Every structure is written in structure tokens, then in C-alpha cells.
Short mmCIF file of C-alpha atoms and ligand atoms in Angstrom, two decimals:
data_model
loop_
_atom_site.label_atom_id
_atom_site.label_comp_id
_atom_site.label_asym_id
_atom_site.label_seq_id
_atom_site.Cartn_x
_atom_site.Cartn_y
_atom_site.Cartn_z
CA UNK A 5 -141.49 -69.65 89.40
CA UNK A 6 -144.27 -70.47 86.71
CA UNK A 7 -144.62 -69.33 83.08
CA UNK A 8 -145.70 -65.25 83.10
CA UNK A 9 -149.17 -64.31 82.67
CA UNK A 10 -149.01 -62.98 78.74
CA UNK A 11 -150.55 -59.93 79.56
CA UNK A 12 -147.70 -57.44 80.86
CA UNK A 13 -148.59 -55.49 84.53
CA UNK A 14 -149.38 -51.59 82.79
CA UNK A 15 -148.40 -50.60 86.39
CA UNK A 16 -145.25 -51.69 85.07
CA UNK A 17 -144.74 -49.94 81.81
CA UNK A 18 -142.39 -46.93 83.29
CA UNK A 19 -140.40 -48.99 84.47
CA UNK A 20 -140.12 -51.51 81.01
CA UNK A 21 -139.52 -48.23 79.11
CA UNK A 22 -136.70 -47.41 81.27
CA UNK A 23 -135.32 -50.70 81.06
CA UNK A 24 -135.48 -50.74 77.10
CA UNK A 25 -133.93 -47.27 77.24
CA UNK A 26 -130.78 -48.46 78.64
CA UNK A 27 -130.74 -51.37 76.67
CA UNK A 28 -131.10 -49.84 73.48
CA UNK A 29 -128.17 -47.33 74.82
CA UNK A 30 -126.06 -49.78 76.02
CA UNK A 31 -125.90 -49.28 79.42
CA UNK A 32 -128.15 -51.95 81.02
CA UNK A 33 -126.99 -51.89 84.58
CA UNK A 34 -125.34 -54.51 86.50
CA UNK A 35 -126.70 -54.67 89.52
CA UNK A 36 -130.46 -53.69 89.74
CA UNK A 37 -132.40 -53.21 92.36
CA UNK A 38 -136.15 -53.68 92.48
CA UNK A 39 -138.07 -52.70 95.18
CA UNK A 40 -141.99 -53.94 94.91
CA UNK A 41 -144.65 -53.44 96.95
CA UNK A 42 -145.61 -57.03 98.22
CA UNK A 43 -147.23 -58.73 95.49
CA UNK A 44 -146.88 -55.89 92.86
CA UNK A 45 -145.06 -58.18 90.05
CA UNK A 46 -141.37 -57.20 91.19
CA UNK A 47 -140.11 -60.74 90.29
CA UNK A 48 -142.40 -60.54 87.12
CA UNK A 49 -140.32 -57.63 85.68
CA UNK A 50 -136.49 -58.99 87.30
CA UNK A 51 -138.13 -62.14 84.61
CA UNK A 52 -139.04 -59.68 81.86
CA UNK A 53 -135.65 -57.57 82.11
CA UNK A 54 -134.16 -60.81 82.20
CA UNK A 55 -135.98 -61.39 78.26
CA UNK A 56 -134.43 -57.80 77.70
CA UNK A 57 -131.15 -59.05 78.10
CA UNK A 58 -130.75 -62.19 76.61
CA UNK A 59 -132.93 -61.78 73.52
CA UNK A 60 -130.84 -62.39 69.97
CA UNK A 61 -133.26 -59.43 68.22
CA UNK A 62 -131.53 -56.53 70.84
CA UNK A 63 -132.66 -53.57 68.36
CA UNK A 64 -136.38 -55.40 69.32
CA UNK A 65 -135.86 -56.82 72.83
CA UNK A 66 -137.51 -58.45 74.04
CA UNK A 67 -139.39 -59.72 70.88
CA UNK A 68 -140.61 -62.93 73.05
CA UNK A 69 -139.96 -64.91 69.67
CA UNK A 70 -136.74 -65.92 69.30
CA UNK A 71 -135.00 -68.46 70.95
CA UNK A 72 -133.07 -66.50 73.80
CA UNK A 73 -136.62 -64.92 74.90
CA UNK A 74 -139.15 -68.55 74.61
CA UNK A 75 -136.18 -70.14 76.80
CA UNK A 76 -135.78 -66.93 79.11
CA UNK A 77 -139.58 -66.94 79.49
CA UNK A 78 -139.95 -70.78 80.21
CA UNK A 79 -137.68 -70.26 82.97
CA UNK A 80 -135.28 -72.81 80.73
CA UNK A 81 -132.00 -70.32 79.46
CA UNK A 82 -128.81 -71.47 80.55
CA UNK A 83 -127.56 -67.71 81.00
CA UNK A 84 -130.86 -67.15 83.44
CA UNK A 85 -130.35 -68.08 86.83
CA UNK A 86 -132.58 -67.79 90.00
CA UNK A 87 -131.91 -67.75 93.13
CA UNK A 88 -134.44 -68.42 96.31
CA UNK A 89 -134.82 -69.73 99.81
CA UNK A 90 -134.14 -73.27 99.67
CA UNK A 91 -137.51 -75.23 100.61
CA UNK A 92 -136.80 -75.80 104.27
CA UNK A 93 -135.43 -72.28 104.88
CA UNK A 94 -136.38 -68.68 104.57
CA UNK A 95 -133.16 -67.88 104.18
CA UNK A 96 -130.64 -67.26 100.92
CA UNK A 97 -127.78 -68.78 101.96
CA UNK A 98 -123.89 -68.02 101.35
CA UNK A 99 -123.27 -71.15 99.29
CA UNK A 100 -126.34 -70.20 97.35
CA UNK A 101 -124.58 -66.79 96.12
CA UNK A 102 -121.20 -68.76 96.07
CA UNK A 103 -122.63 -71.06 93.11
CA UNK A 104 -124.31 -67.80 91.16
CA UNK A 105 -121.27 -65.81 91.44
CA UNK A 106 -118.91 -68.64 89.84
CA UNK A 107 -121.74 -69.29 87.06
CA UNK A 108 -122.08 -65.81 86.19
CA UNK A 109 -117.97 -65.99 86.02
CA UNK A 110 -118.68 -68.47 83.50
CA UNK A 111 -118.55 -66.67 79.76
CA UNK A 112 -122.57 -66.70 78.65
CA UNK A 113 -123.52 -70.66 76.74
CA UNK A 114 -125.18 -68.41 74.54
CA UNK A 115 -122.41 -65.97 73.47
CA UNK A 116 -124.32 -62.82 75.28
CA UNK A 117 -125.59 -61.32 78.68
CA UNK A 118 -126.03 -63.78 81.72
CA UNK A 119 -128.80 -62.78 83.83
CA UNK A 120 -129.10 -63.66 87.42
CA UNK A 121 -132.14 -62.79 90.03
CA UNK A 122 -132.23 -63.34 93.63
CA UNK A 123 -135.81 -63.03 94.87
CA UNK A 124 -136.93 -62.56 97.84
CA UNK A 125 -133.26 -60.81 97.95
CA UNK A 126 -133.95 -59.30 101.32
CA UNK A 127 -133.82 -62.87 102.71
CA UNK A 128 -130.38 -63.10 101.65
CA UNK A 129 -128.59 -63.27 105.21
CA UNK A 130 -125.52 -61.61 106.45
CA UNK A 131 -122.84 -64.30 105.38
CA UNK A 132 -124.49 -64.78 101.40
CA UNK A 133 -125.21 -60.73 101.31
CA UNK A 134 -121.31 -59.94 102.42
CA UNK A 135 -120.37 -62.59 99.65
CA UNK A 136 -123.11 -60.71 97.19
CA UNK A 137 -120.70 -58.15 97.57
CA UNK A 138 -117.87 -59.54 95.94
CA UNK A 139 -119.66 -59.97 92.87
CA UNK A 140 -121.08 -56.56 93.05
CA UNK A 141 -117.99 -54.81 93.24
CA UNK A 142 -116.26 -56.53 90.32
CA UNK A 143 -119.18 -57.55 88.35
CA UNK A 144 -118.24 -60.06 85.61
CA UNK A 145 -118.88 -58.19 81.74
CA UNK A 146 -122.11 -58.23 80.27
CA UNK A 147 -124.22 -59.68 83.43
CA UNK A 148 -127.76 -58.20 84.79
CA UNK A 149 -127.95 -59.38 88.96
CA UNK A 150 -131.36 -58.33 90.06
CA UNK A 151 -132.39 -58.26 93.33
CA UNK A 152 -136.13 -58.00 94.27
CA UNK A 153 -137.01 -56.71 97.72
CA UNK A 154 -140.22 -56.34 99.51
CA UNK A 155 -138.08 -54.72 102.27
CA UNK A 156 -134.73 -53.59 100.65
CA UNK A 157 -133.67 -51.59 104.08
CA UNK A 158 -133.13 -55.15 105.46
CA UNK A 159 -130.08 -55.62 102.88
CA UNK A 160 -126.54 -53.94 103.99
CA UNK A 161 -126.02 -50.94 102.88
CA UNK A 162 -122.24 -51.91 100.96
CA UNK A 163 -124.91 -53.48 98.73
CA UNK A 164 -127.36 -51.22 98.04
CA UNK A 165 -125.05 -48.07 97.11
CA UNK A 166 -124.15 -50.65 94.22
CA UNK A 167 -127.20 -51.61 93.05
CA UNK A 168 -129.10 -48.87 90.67
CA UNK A 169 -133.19 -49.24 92.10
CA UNK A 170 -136.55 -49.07 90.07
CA UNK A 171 -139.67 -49.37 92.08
CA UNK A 172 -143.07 -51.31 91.37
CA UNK A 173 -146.16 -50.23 93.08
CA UNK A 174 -148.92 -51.59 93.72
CA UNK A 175 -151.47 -50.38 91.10
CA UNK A 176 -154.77 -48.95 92.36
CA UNK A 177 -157.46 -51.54 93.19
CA UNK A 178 -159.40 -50.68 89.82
CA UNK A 179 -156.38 -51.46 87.33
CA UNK A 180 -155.50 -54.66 89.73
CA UNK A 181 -159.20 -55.76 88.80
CA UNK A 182 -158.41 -54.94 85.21
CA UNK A 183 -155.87 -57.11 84.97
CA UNK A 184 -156.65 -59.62 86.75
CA UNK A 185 -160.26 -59.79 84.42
CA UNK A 186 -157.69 -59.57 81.29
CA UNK A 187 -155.40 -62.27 81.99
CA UNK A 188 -157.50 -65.06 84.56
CA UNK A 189 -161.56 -64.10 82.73
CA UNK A 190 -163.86 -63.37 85.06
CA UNK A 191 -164.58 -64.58 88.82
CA UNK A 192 -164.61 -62.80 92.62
CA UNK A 193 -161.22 -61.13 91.70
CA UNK A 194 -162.40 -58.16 94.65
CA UNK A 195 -162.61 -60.73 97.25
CA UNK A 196 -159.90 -62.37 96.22
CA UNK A 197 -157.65 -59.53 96.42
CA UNK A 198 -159.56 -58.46 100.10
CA UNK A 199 -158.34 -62.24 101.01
CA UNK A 200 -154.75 -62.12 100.09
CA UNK A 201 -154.69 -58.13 101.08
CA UNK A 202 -151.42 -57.54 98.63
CA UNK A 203 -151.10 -56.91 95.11
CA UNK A 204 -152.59 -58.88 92.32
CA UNK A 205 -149.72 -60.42 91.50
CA UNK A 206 -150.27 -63.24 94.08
CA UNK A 207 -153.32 -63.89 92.52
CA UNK A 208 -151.99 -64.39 88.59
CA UNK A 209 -152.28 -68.21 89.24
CA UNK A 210 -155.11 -68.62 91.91
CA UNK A 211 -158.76 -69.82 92.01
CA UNK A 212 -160.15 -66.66 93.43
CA UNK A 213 -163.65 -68.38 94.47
CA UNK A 214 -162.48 -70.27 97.20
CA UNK A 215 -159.91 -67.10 98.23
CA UNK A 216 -162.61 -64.35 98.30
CA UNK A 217 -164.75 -67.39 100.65
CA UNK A 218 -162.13 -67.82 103.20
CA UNK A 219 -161.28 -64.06 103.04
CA UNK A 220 -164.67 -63.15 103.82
CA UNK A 221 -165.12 -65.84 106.32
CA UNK A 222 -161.87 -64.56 108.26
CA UNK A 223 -163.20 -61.06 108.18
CA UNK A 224 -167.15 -62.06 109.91
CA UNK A 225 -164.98 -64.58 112.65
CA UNK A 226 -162.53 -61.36 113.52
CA UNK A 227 -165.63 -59.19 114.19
CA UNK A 228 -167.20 -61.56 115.70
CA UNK A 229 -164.25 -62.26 117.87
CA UNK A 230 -163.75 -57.95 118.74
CA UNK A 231 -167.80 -58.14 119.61
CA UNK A 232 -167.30 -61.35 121.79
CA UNK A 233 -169.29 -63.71 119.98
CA UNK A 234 -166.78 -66.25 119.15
CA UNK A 235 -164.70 -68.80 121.00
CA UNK A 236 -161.31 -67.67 120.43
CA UNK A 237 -160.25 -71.21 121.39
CA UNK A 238 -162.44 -73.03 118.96
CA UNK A 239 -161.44 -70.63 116.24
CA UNK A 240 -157.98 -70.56 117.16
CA UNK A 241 -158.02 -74.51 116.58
CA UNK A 242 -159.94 -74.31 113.40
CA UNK A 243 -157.66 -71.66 111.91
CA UNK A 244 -154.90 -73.97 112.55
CA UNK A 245 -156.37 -76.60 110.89
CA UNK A 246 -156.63 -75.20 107.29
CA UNK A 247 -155.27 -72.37 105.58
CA UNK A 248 -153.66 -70.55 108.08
CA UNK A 249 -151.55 -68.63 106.08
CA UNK A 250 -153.94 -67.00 104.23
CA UNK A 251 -156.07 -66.41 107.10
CA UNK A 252 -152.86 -64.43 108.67
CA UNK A 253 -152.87 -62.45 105.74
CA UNK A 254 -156.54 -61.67 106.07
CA UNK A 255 -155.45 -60.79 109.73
CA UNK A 256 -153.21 -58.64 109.13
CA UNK A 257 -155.24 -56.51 106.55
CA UNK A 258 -158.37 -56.53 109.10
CA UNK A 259 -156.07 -54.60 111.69
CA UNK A 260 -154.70 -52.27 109.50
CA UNK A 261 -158.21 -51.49 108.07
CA UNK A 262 -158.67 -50.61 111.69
CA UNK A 263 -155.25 -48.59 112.14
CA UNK A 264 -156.16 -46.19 108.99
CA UNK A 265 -160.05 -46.35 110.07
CA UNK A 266 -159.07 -44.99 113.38
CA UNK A 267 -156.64 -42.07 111.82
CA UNK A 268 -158.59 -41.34 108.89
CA UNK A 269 -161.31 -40.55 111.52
CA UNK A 270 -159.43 -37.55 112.06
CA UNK A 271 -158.32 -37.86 115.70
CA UNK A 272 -155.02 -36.68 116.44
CA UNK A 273 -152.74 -39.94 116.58
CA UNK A 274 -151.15 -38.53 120.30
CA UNK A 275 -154.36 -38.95 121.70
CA UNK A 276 -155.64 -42.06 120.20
CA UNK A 277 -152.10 -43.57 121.79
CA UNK A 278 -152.74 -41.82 125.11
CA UNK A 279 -156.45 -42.81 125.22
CA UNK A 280 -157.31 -46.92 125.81
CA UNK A 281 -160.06 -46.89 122.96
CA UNK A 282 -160.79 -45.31 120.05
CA UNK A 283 -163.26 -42.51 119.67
CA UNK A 284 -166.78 -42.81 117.96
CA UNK A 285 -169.82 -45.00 118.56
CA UNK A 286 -167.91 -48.51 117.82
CA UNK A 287 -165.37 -48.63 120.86
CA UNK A 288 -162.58 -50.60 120.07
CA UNK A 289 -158.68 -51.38 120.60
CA UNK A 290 -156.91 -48.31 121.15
CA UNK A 291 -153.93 -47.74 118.21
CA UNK A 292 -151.01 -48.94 120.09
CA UNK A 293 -152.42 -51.87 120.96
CA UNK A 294 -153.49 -52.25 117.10
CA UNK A 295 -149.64 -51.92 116.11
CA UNK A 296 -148.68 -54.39 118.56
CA UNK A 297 -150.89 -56.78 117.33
CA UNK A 298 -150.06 -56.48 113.85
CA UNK A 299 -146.39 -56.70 114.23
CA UNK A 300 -147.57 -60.21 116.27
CA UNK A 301 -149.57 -61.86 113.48
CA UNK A 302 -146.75 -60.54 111.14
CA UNK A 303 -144.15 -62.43 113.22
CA UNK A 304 -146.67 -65.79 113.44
CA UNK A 305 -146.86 -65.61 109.71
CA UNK A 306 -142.67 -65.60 108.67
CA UNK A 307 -142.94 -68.20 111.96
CA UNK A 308 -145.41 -70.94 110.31
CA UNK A 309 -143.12 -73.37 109.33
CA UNK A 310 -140.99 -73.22 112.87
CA UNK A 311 -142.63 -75.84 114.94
CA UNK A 312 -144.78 -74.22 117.62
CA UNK A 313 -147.92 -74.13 119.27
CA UNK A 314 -149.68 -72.52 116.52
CA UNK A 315 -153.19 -72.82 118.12
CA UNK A 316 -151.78 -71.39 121.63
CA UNK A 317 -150.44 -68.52 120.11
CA UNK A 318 -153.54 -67.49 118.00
CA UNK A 319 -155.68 -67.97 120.78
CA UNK A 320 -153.50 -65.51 122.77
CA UNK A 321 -153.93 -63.14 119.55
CA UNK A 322 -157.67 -63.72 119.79
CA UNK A 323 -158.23 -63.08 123.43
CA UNK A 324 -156.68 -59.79 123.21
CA UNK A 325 -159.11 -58.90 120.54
CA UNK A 326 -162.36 -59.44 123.11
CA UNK A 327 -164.16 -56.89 124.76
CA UNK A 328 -162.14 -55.99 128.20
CA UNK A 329 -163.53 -58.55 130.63
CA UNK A 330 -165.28 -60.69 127.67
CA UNK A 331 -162.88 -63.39 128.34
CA UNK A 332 -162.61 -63.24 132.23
CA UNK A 333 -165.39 -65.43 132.86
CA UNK A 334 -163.73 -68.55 130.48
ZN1 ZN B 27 -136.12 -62.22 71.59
#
């Protein structure tokens, strides 16, 4: 939760407008959904709306001058609260919600709106979303909730129907650059963004040199691992020494690079299932076997901070991506 880059996300503009549109006519929703693409500033807007609502100047919210918007903005309003994951959990937990909802009871400190955001929201978990509810059904006067969701569908559907939803997309790699250029100057923003493989948003604070490197070095060890011509032990180890999350990430983008590869070829997806590789001169992992793997490094990446055998696990990953009968002789 660090300051906002100055420079507003354009991608986001539709959305702003419609925000400011409701202000202006009084009917700035309670509960608000937003649903982001990963990394597409979802939590940078719930932090912007938040300005909307508890600037002083509300014919000119949010003016980012007056006192209501520097505080909102410095993450330091006592009508702004947000809620996360605790550090040792990935989980929002019930007496998390339990502490927003009586604050947001509370009449504002600043005689207006109170503005709450729970983000990631779709790690609240059953217990804190059921007591969400509460709250939602008999919201307190002149309070904006936001909820921002990578993956709303995980959240129950009692509190969904009362949340009103605005999406944020992902801009198109070219405006991502843009940005990125505008508010960080200049550096290896395109390998920085291949490295992380979600929106730019990730990136607002990073040092995209040393991103783009190990982005770029994951890509050349996963071919080289799919040709055979890496240790999948060695570079299982190695992984797990240093920036393993990132290197997940860059995992999971080389594999769907090779899902879309293999259907943009135009094959019929039946067949690629039913056949065990994919067609063309580069042989490779057949599509099923692609999903499977994704959804694995996907469930080793929400899994880093459980204690397991990190390097075992990779290695297993790693094996599967050899030629058939490259690893037999090991
Ligand atoms: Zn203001």
C-alpha cells in the first residue's frame, strides 16, 4: 500500500468518469465491486474512488488538494480503511471484517463519507465473507466498501448480488509501455512486463532491469529444460534459491504462451487433447498436459510460504517438461 503513481491508469478513465458521475448525482454506491485483471490497477482506483469520496471540494472531487484527498492519498484519513491478508496468512479473516464493520458504524472523524476497501477481497474466507454480509445488507449511511477481486466468482454469491461491479482490464501491451515510460522514465519496461506476465500495475514501483534479466533467464532455462539440455535438478535447486516467485510467474506465462501457440495454430482443440503432442515441426507437450501443468505451478505459487519441499516439487514440474525418455537415463 504505497503512495499512487501521479499519473492516473487511462485504461482507467471509463471507469473514473462513471465514478464521478454518481458522485456528482449523489448516488455513489455502497458496496462496489471491482473486478481487475491481475495487476491492472484495481486497488489503484478502490484508492482513487476512495479520494472521490472523502474530498471536502465534492462539486471538484477529487481535487487531490485539499485536506480530505492529500490524507486519502497518503494512505493517512481516518475515514479510509484497508483491509488485507494479515502477513502470515493469505487469508481475510472474520475478526478482520468484524473491526471494519464496527469502524464504519462509527459516524465519519471528518463529518463525511467513510471509505473502506478490502483487497485481495476474494481472499476473504467463508466465516469473514458471511460476516461481510451483515454490513452489506444494512450498510451504515454515507459509506463506500470496495472490494477488489482478481477472481470475484470465488466470493459467495449473497455478496455479490449486493455489490454494484466495474471492471479494469488490462490495457494493451503498447499503452502498459506508455505508462509505465510516463510515470517510472525510461528502462526494459517490455521485459519487465514479459517477467512479471500481468499488468503494469505490478511494476509501478519496480526496478525493471533486474526483472526483464531474470524473466529472460527463466524463459532460455524452460526451453532448455523442454529440449533436454538442462538438469532439472540443478535448476530446480537454483530456482529455489532466489526469486522463486517471480520465476513462477515467468512459468506460468511460458506455458500459456504455449497453450494459445498451440490453438492459435489452428488445430482443432479435440484433437490436440486426443493427440500426445502437438502438431508442427517443434513437437511438444500435448494441451492437456499443458493445463495440468499450469494449474500445478499456479498451486506452487499461492503454496510458497507453506513449508514444503519446494525444490522436490519443481523438479517434478521440470521432469515432466523433458523430452519422453530424456530423463529415463538419470
Ligand atoms: Zn479534495
Amino acid at each position: 500500500m504505497s503512495a499512487q503513481p501521479q499519473v492516473p491508469p487511462p485504461w482507467t478513465a471509463q471507469a473514473r468518469s462513471a465514478l464521478i458521475a454518481a458522485q456528482r448525482a449523489g448516488r455513489l454506491p455502497h458496496a462496489l465491486l471491482i473486478h481487475e485483471s491481475p495487476g491492472a490497477g484495481g486497488e489503484w482506483l478502490a484508492h482513487w474512488a476512495a479520494g472521490l469520496a472523502l474530498c471536502q471540494r465534492p462539486a471538484a472531487a477529487p481535487c487531490g488538494a485539499c485536506t480530505g484527498c492529500r490524507r486519502a492519498l497518503a494512505w493517512q484519513h481516518p475515514d479510509l480503511m484497508r483491509v488485507a491478508p494479515l502477513e502470515d496468512s493469505r487469508q481475510i479473516r472474520i475478526e478482520q471484517v468484524r473491526e471494519l464493520a464496527a469502524e464504519l458504524a462509527l459516524t465519519s472523524h471528518a463529518g463525511g463519507w467513510r471509505a473502506g476497501i478490502l483487497s485481495p477481497a476474494d481472499s476473504l474466507n467463508r466465516f469473514a465473507a458471511n460476516a461481510l454480509l451483515k454490513t452489506l445488507e444494512e450498510p451504515p449511511a454515507r459509506t463506500l466498501l470496495m472490494l477488489v477481486a482478481t477472481e470475484p466468482s470465488r466470493l459467495p454469491a449473497t455478496v455479490l448480488s449486493r455489490c454494484q461491479r466495474l471492471s479494469v482490464r488490462a490495457p494493451a501491451r503498447a499503452e502498459a509501455l506508455a505508462w509505465l515510460m510516463q510515470v517510472r522514465g525510461t528502462g526494459d519496461w517490455g521485459g519487465a512486463l514479459d517477467a512479471v506476465g500481468e499488468g503494469p500495475m505490478l511494476l509501478a514501483q519496480a526496478e525493471p532491469g533486474p526483472l526483464a534479466q531474470i524473466g529472460a533467464e527463466t524463459r532460455q532455462t524452460l526451453d532448455a529444460l523442454a529440449a533436454g539440455r538442462a538438469d532439472p535438478l540443478a535448476t530446480a535447486e537454483r530456482w529455489g534459491r532466489s526469486e522463486l516467485a517471480l520465476r513462477l510467474r515467468g512459468f506460468e506465462k511460458w506455458l500459456t504462451e504455449r497453450i494459445r501457440s498451440g490453438i492459435v495454430a489452428g488445430a482443432d482443440i479435440t484433437e490436440l487433447r486426443a493427440g500426445p503432442y502437438l502438431p508442427g515441426p517443434r513437437a511438444f507437450l500435448n494441451i492437456r498436459e499443458l493445463f495440468g501443468l499450469l494449474d500445478e505451478v499456479r498451486e506452487l505459487r499461492t503454496a510458497l510460504e507453506v513449508p514444503l519441499n519446494r525444490a522436490l516439487a519443481l523438479e517434478a514440474l521440470f521432469r515432466r517438461l523433458a523430452p519422453r525418455g530424456a530423463g529415463a537415463a538419470a
